Amino acid sequence: MAEPASSGPPRGRRRGSPDTRSAILLAARSSFAKHGFAGTTIRGVAGSAGVDAALVHHYFGTKEQVFVAAMQLPFQPGELLPQALAGDPAGVGERLVRLFLGAWDSPDFRAPMLGMLRSAMTGEQGAAMLREFVGAALIGRVADAVGPVDALRVQAAAAQMVGVVILRHVIRLEPLASASVDDVVALIAPSVQRHLLG
Amino acid sequence: MAEPASSGPPRGRRRGSPDTRSAILLAARSSFAKHGFAGTTIRGVAGSAGVDAALVHHYFGTKEQVFVAAMQLPFQPGELLPQALAGDPAGVGERLVRLFLGAWDSPDFRAPMLGMLRSAMTGEQGAAMLREFVGAALIGRVADAVGPVDALRVQAAAAQMVGVVILRHVIRLEPLASASVDDVVALIAPSVQRHLLG
């Protein structure tokens, strides 16, 4: 069972009885697997765990935060992405690529993300979870931040970054696998920027 | 056991005793899994199968062709890629993207490729095979054809295409999953072209 990181006030109030937390996370994992991200409700998770919906919100926050905790994901998109998306639009491609590559370079991030990707490759339920999560939590946020942009273009930008981590961390193709983050940023940030902002 | 396609003279001469062919393919699969693509030799495969190396060449051709047959891959890179690489350099990005997307849109191509990708995600042997094959048979050919180009740039182009098929066929994110090949070509061919030829 992953403990939430211990710094900062919003996380402090998520603590609670370990048994209750475990029951909620177990119910959440089961619901996400059965119904996908979109089909899961806090109320449904609470019902399965035998607790009040307000308690789920109190411990974990939003449905996205329940998902991140249940899947033991190593990041909260709602905390990381806004930093990269804020600031000069001309640098958004570079900031996104740097954030994404830096995260994937950490084994603590990579292992659970590869787990999700593997499960997406072996069954429709896994694919549905990843699809809805990537669509809503990641790509949706980027689209909201850069303004009116064709969804296909945001996905082309995401594809550039996803492909690089597949070649770099799964297939481990050289020289990409050993290139520095700076070199890879220089390599693909212009392409990501062009997809997003033309 | 996959039979080779039945048209054309080079394939005709690859036929032989089904038992001998099976023994060679079995030995080849085992060697590729144990020693990777680079570490496998036709001589070694022949030895394990109890036949002469000349017979392996006679049935299958090059080591790459043995690999394609052993892995039951649905294409011969040596047949497909030269078509896309020949012709006006200004259109090479578009031709490569169209070839790649068209192949992935076919379930007969997709299923074995996803199988290779899955095995690359679950173990180093699978990753090594895919790495060496993608490196030599695919990316190496593109680098040879477009002239002196940084290997990182060829891999950035490959990453753009790989990422698109992951989002389109594994995660199945809309609107990318349902977009026409023409629309996706228009979306990413400029980025592939820029990576390859600046």
Coordinates of C-alpha atoms in Angstrom, one line a residue:
Chain A
M1 CA 0.0 0.0 0.0
A2 CA 1.5 3.3 -1.0
E3 CA 1.5 6.0 1.6
P4 CA 0.9 9.5 0.3
A5 CA 3.9 11.8 0.3
S6 CA 4.2 13.4 3.7
S7 CA 4.7 17.1 3.0
G8 CA 2.1 19.8 2.6
P9 CA -1.3 20.4 4.2
P10 CA -3.6 18.9 1.6
R11 CA -1.9 15.5 2.0
G12 CA -2.1 15.7 5.8
R13 CA -5.8 15.7 5.9
R14 CA -6.0 12.6 3.6
R15 CA -4.6 10.3 6.4
G16 CA -7.1 8.1 8.2
S17 CA -7.6 4.6 9.5
P18 CA -5.3 2.4 7.5
D19 CA -8.1 -0.2 7.2
T20 CA -10.5 2.3 5.9
R21 CA -8.0 3.7 3.4
S22 CA -7.2 0.2 2.2
A23 CA -10.8 -0.7 1.8
I24 CA -11.4 2.4 -0.3
L25 CA -8.4 1.8 -2.5
L26 CA -9.4 -1.8 -3.0
A27 CA -12.9 -0.8 -4.0
A28 CA -11.5 1.9 -6.3
R29 CA -9.1 -0.5 -8.1
S30 CA -11.9 -3.0 -8.6
S31 CA -14.3 -0.3 -9.9
F32 CA -11.7 1.3 -12.3
A33 CA -10.9 -2.2 -13.6
K34 CA -14.6 -3.1 -14.1
H35 CA -16.1 0.2 -15.2
G36 CA -13.1 2.3 -16.4
F37 CA -12.3 5.8 -15.3
A38 CA -15.4 7.4 -16.7
G39 CA -17.7 4.8 -15.4
T40 CA -16.4 4.9 -11.8
T41 CA -18.1 7.2 -9.3
I42 CA -16.9 8.2 -5.8
R43 CA -20.3 7.3 -4.6
G44 CA -20.0 3.8 -6.1
V45 CA -16.5 3.3 -4.6
A46 CA -17.7 4.5 -1.2
G47 CA -20.6 2.1 -1.3
S48 CA -18.4 -0.9 -2.1
A49 CA -16.0 0.1 0.7
G50 CA -18.9 0.5 3.1
V51 CA -18.1 4.1 3.9
D52 CA -19.7 7.5 3.2
A53 CA -18.8 9.3 -0.1
A54 CA -17.7 12.3 1.9
L55 CA -15.0 10.2 3.6
V56 CA -13.6 9.2 0.2
H57 CA -13.4 12.9 -0.7
H58 CA -11.9 13.7 2.7
Y59 CA -9.1 11.0 2.4
F60 CA -8.3 11.4 -1.3
G61 CA -9.9 14.4 -2.9
T62 CA -11.2 14.2 -6.5
K63 CA -11.9 11.0 -8.5
E64 CA -8.6 11.7 -10.4
Q65 CA -6.8 11.7 -7.1
V66 CA -8.5 8.4 -6.0
F67 CA -7.3 6.9 -9.4
V68 CA -3.7 8.1 -8.8
A69 CA -3.7 6.6 -5.3
A70 CA -5.5 3.3 -6.4
M71 CA -3.1 2.8 -9.3
Q72 CA -0.1 3.8 -7.1
L73 CA 0.8 6.3 -9.7
P74 CA 3.9 8.4 -8.8
F75 CA 2.5 11.8 -9.6
Q76 CA -0.6 14.0 -9.5
P77 CA -1.2 15.5 -12.9
G78 CA -3.1 18.3 -11.2
E79 CA 0.0 19.3 -9.4
L80 CA 2.7 18.8 -12.1
L81 CA 1.1 19.9 -15.3
P82 CA 0.0 23.4 -14.4
Q83 CA 3.7 24.4 -13.8
A84 CA 4.7 23.4 -17.3
L85 CA 1.6 24.9 -18.8
A86 CA 1.9 28.3 -17.1
G87 CA 4.3 30.9 -18.5
D88 CA 5.3 32.0 -22.0
P89 CA 3.4 30.0 -24.6
A90 CA 6.5 30.0 -26.9
G91 CA 8.2 27.7 -24.3
V92 CA 5.3 25.3 -23.5
G93 CA 6.7 22.6 -25.8
E94 CA 10.1 22.6 -24.1
R95 CA 8.6 22.7 -20.6
L96 CA 6.3 19.8 -21.3
V97 CA 9.0 17.7 -22.9
R98 CA 11.4 18.4 -20.0
L99 CA 8.7 17.5 -17.4
F100 CA 7.8 14.3 -19.2
L101 CA 11.4 13.1 -19.9
G102 CA 12.5 14.0 -16.3
A103 CA 9.6 11.9 -14.9
W104 CA 10.3 8.9 -17.1
D105 CA 14.0 9.1 -16.2
S106 CA 13.0 8.3 -12.7
P107 CA 12.6 4.5 -12.0
D108 CA 9.9 5.3 -9.4
F109 CA 7.8 6.9 -12.1
R110 CA 8.7 4.6 -14.9
A111 CA 7.8 1.3 -13.2
P112 CA 4.1 2.0 -12.5
M113 CA 3.7 3.8 -15.9
L114 CA 5.1 0.8 -17.7
G115 CA 2.8 -1.4 -15.7
M116 CA -0.2 0.6 -16.9
L117 CA 1.0 0.5 -20.5
R118 CA 1.5 -3.3 -20.3
S119 CA -1.9 -3.8 -19.0
A120 CA -3.3 -1.6 -21.7
M121 CA -1.5 -3.8 -24.3
T122 CA -3.0 -7.0 -22.8
G123 CA -6.7 -6.1 -22.4
E124 CA -9.4 -3.7 -23.2
Q125 CA -10.1 -2.8 -19.5
G126 CA -6.5 -1.7 -19.1
A127 CA -6.6 0.2 -22.4
A128 CA -9.9 1.9 -21.3
M129 CA -8.4 3.0 -18.0
L130 CA -5.3 4.4 -19.6
R131 CA -7.3 6.0 -22.4
E132 CA -9.7 7.8 -20.1
F133 CA -7.0 8.9 -17.7
V134 CA -4.6 10.1 -20.4
G135 CA -7.4 11.8 -22.2
A136 CA -8.9 13.6 -19.2
A137 CA -6.0 14.2 -16.8
L138 CA -3.1 14.8 -19.2
I139 CA -4.2 15.7 -22.8
G140 CA -7.4 17.5 -21.7
R141 CA -5.4 19.7 -19.3
V142 CA -2.9 20.6 -22.1
A143 CA -5.7 21.4 -24.5
D144 CA -7.4 23.6 -21.9
A145 CA -4.2 25.5 -21.2
V146 CA -2.9 26.2 -24.7
G147 CA -6.3 27.4 -25.9
P148 CA -8.4 26.4 -28.9
V149 CA -6.3 23.7 -30.6
D150 CA -7.4 20.7 -32.6
A151 CA -7.5 17.6 -30.4
L152 CA -5.6 15.7 -33.1
R153 CA -2.7 18.2 -32.8
V154 CA -2.5 17.8 -29.0
Q155 CA -2.4 14.0 -29.5
A156 CA 0.3 14.4 -32.2
A157 CA 2.4 16.3 -29.6
A158 CA 1.7 13.6 -27.0
A159 CA 2.6 10.9 -29.5
Q160 CA 6.0 12.5 -30.1
M161 CA 6.7 12.3 -26.4
V162 CA 5.2 8.8 -25.9
G163 CA 7.2 7.5 -28.9
V164 CA 10.4 8.9 -27.4
V165 CA 9.9 7.2 -24.1
I166 CA 9.1 3.9 -25.8
L167 CA 12.3 4.0 -27.8
R168 CA 14.3 5.3 -24.9
H169 CA 13.0 3.2 -22.0
V170 CA 11.3 0.2 -23.5
I171 CA 13.2 -0.7 -26.6
R172 CA 16.3 1.2 -25.3
L173 CA 17.6 2.2 -28.7
E174 CA 20.9 3.9 -28.8
P175 CA 21.8 6.8 -29.0
L176 CA 18.4 7.9 -27.8
A177 CA 18.5 5.6 -24.7
S178 CA 21.7 7.3 -23.4
A179 CA 21.1 10.9 -24.6
S180 CA 20.9 13.6 -22.0
V181 CA 17.5 15.1 -21.2
D182 CA 18.8 18.4 -22.6
D183 CA 19.7 16.7 -26.0
V184 CA 16.3 15.1 -26.2
V185 CA 14.5 18.3 -25.3
A186 CA 16.4 20.1 -28.1
L187 CA 15.5 17.2 -30.4
I188 CA 11.8 17.0 -30.0
A189 CA 10.6 20.2 -28.2
P190 CA 10.3 22.1 -31.5
S191 CA 8.1 19.4 -32.9
V192 CA 5.9 19.3 -29.8
Q193 CA 5.7 23.1 -29.9
R194 CA 4.7 23.1 -33.6
H195 CA 2.0 20.5 -33.0
L196 CA 0.5 22.5 -30.1
L197 CA 0.8 26.1 -31.4
G198 CA 1.5 25.8 -35.1
Chain B
M1 CA 4.0 -22.4 -38.4
A2 CA 3.7 -19.7 -41.0
E3 CA 4.1 -20.7 -44.6
P4 CA 5.9 -18.1 -46.7
A5 CA 3.6 -16.2 -49.1
S6 CA 3.4 -18.2 -52.3
S7 CA 4.0 -15.7 -55.1
G8 CA 7.3 -14.8 -56.8
P9 CA 10.4 -16.8 -57.6
P10 CA 12.6 -16.1 -54.5
R11 CA 10.0 -17.5 -52.3
G12 CA 9.5 -20.6 -54.4
R13 CA 13.0 -21.8 -53.8
R14 CA 12.6 -21.4 -50.0
R15 CA 10.3 -24.4 -49.8
G16 CA 11.7 -27.6 -48.5
S17 CA 10.9 -30.5 -46.2
P18 CA 8.4 -29.1 -43.6
D19 CA 10.3 -30.9 -40.9
T20 CA 13.6 -29.3 -41.9
R21 CA 12.0 -25.8 -42.1
S22 CA 10.4 -26.3 -38.7
A23 CA 13.6 -27.4 -37.1
I24 CA 15.4 -24.4 -38.5
L25 CA 12.7 -21.9 -37.3
L26 CA 12.6 -23.5 -33.9
A27 CA 16.4 -23.3 -33.6
A28 CA 16.3 -19.7 -34.9
R29 CA 13.6 -18.6 -32.4
S30 CA 15.6 -20.1 -29.6
S31 CA 18.8 -18.4 -30.7
F32 CA 17.2 -15.0 -31.1
A33 CA 15.7 -15.3 -27.7
K34 CA 18.9 -16.4 -26.1
H35 CA 21.5 -14.3 -28.0
G36 CA 19.5 -11.5 -29.5
F37 CA 19.5 -10.5 -33.2
A38 CA 23.2 -9.4 -33.3
G39 CA 24.4 -12.5 -31.4
T40 CA 22.6 -15.0 -33.7
T41 CA 24.5 -16.5 -36.6
I42 CA 23.1 -18.5 -39.5
R43 CA 25.9 -21.0 -38.8
G44 CA 24.8 -21.4 -35.2
V45 CA 21.1 -21.8 -36.1
A46 CA 22.1 -24.4 -38.7
G47 CA 24.2 -26.3 -36.1
S48 CA 21.3 -26.4 -33.6
A49 CA 18.9 -27.6 -36.3
G50 CA 21.4 -30.2 -37.5
V51 CA 21.6 -28.9 -41.1
D52 CA 24.1 -27.2 -43.2
A53 CA 24.3 -23.3 -43.1
A54 CA 23.8 -23.3 -46.9
L55 CA 20.4 -24.9 -46.4
V56 CA 19.3 -22.2 -44.1
H57 CA 20.3 -19.6 -46.7
H58 CA 18.6 -21.6 -49.3
Y59 CA 15.3 -21.9 -47.5
F60 CA 15.1 -18.4 -45.9
G61 CA 17.8 -16.0 -47.3
T62 CA 19.5 -13.5 -45.0
K63 CA 19.6 -13.5 -41.2
E64 CA 17.0 -10.7 -41.3
Q65 CA 14.7 -13.0 -43.4
V66 CA 15.3 -15.9 -40.9
F67 CA 14.3 -13.5 -38.1
V68 CA 11.1 -12.3 -39.9
A69 CA 10.1 -16.0 -40.5
A70 CA 11.0 -17.1 -37.0
M71 CA 9.1 -14.3 -35.4
Q72 CA 6.2 -14.8 -37.9
L73 CA 6.4 -11.1 -38.7
P74 CA 4.0 -10.0 -41.4
F75 CA 6.4 -8.1 -43.6
Q76 CA 9.9 -8.1 -45.0
P77 CA 11.5 -4.7 -44.3
G78 CA 13.9 -5.3 -47.2
E79 CA 10.9 -5.4 -49.6
L80 CA 8.7 -2.6 -48.1
L81 CA 11.0 0.2 -47.1
P82 CA 12.9 0.7 -50.3
Q83 CA 9.7 1.8 -52.0
A84 CA 9.0 4.4 -49.4
L85 CA 12.6 5.6 -49.4
A86 CA 13.1 5.9 -53.1
G87 CA 11.8 9.0 -55.0
D88 CA 11.7 12.7 -54.2
P89 CA 13.4 13.3 -50.8
A90 CA 10.9 16.1 -50.1
G91 CA 8.2 13.4 -49.9
V92 CA 10.0 10.8 -47.9
G93 CA 8.3 11.7 -44.6
E94 CA 4.9 11.4 -46.1
R95 CA 5.7 8.1 -47.8
L96 CA 7.1 6.6 -44.6
V97 CA 4.2 7.7 -42.5
R98 CA 1.7 6.3 -45.0
L99 CA 3.5 3.0 -45.2
F100 CA 3.8 2.7 -41.4
L101 CA 0.1 3.7 -40.7
G102 CA -1.2 1.5 -43.5
A103 CA 0.6 -1.5 -42.1
W104 CA -0.6 -0.9 -38.5
D105 CA -4.2 -0.5 -39.7
S106 CA -4.1 -4.1 -40.8
P107 CA -4.8 -6.5 -38.0
D108 CA -2.5 -9.1 -39.6
F109 CA 0.3 -6.7 -39.2
R110 CA -0.7 -5.3 -35.9
A111 CA -1.1 -8.5 -33.8
P112 CA 2.5 -9.8 -34.2
M113 CA 3.9 -6.3 -33.8
L114 CA 2.0 -5.8 -30.6
G115 CA 3.2 -9.2 -29.5
M116 CA 6.8 -8.1 -30.0
L117 CA 6.2 -4.9 -28.2
R118 CA 4.6 -6.7 -25.3
S119 CA 7.5 -9.0 -25.0
A120 CA 9.9 -6.1 -25.1
M121 CA 8.0 -4.6 -22.2
T122 CA 8.2 -7.7 -20.0
G123 CA 11.8 -8.7 -20.4
E124 CA 15.3 -7.7 -21.5
Q125 CA 15.5 -10.5 -24.1
G126 CA 12.4 -9.3 -25.9
A127 CA 13.7 -5.7 -25.7
A128 CA 17.1 -6.8 -27.1
M129 CA 15.5 -8.5 -30.1
L130 CA 13.2 -5.6 -30.9
R131 CA 16.0 -3.1 -30.3
E132 CA 18.4 -4.8 -32.7
F133 CA 15.8 -5.5 -35.3
V134 CA 14.3 -2.0 -35.3
G135 CA 17.8 -0.6 -35.2
A136 CA 19.2 -2.6 -38.1
A137 CA 16.3 -3.5 -40.3
L138 CA 14.2 -0.3 -40.0
I139 CA 16.0 2.7 -38.7
G140 CA 19.4 1.8 -40.2
R141 CA 17.7 1.5 -43.7
V142 CA 16.1 4.9 -43.4
A143 CA 19.4 6.5 -42.2
D144 CA 21.2 4.8 -45.2
A145 CA 18.7 6.1 -47.6
V146 CA 18.2 9.7 -46.6
G147 CA 22.0 10.3 -46.4
P148 CA 24.1 11.7 -43.6
V149 CA 21.7 12.4 -40.8
D150 CA 22.2 12.3 -37.1
A151 CA 20.9 8.9 -35.6
L152 CA 19.0 10.8 -33.0
R153 CA 17.0 12.6 -35.7
V154 CA 16.1 9.4 -37.4
Q155 CA 15.0 8.0 -34.0
A156 CA 13.0 11.2 -33.3
A157 CA 11.1 10.6 -36.6
A158 CA 10.6 7.0 -35.7
A159 CA 9.4 8.1 -32.2
Q160 CA 6.7 10.3 -33.8
M161 CA 5.4 7.3 -35.8
V162 CA 5.6 4.8 -32.9
G163 CA 3.9 7.2 -30.5
V164 CA 1.0 7.7 -33.0
V165 CA 0.4 3.9 -33.3
I166 CA 0.6 3.5 -29.5
L167 CA -2.1 6.2 -29.0
R168 CA -4.1 5.0 -32.0
H169 CA -4.0 1.2 -31.6
V170 CA -3.0 0.5 -28.0
I171 CA -4.6 3.3 -25.9
R172 CA -7.1 4.0 -28.7
L173 CA -7.5 7.6 -27.9
E174 CA -10.1 9.5 -29.9
P175 CA -10.1 11.3 -32.3
L176 CA -6.7 9.8 -33.3
A177 CA -8.0 6.2 -33.1
S178 CA -10.7 6.9 -35.7
A179 CA -8.9 9.4 -37.9
S180 CA -8.3 8.5 -41.5
V181 CA -4.8 7.6 -42.7
D182 CA -4.8 10.7 -44.8
D183 CA -5.6 12.9 -41.8
V184 CA -2.9 11.3 -39.7
V185 CA -0.4 11.6 -42.6
A186 CA -1.2 15.3 -42.9
L187 CA -0.8 15.6 -39.1
I188 CA 2.6 14.1 -38.6
A189 CA 4.4 13.8 -42.0
P190 CA 5.7 17.3 -41.7
S191 CA 7.2 16.5 -38.3
V192 CA 8.8 13.3 -39.6
Q193 CA 10.1 15.1 -42.7
R194 CA 11.6 17.8 -40.5
H195 CA 13.3 15.4 -38.2
L196 CA 14.8 13.5 -41.2
L197 CA 15.8 16.3 -43.5
G198 CA 15.7 19.5 -41.4

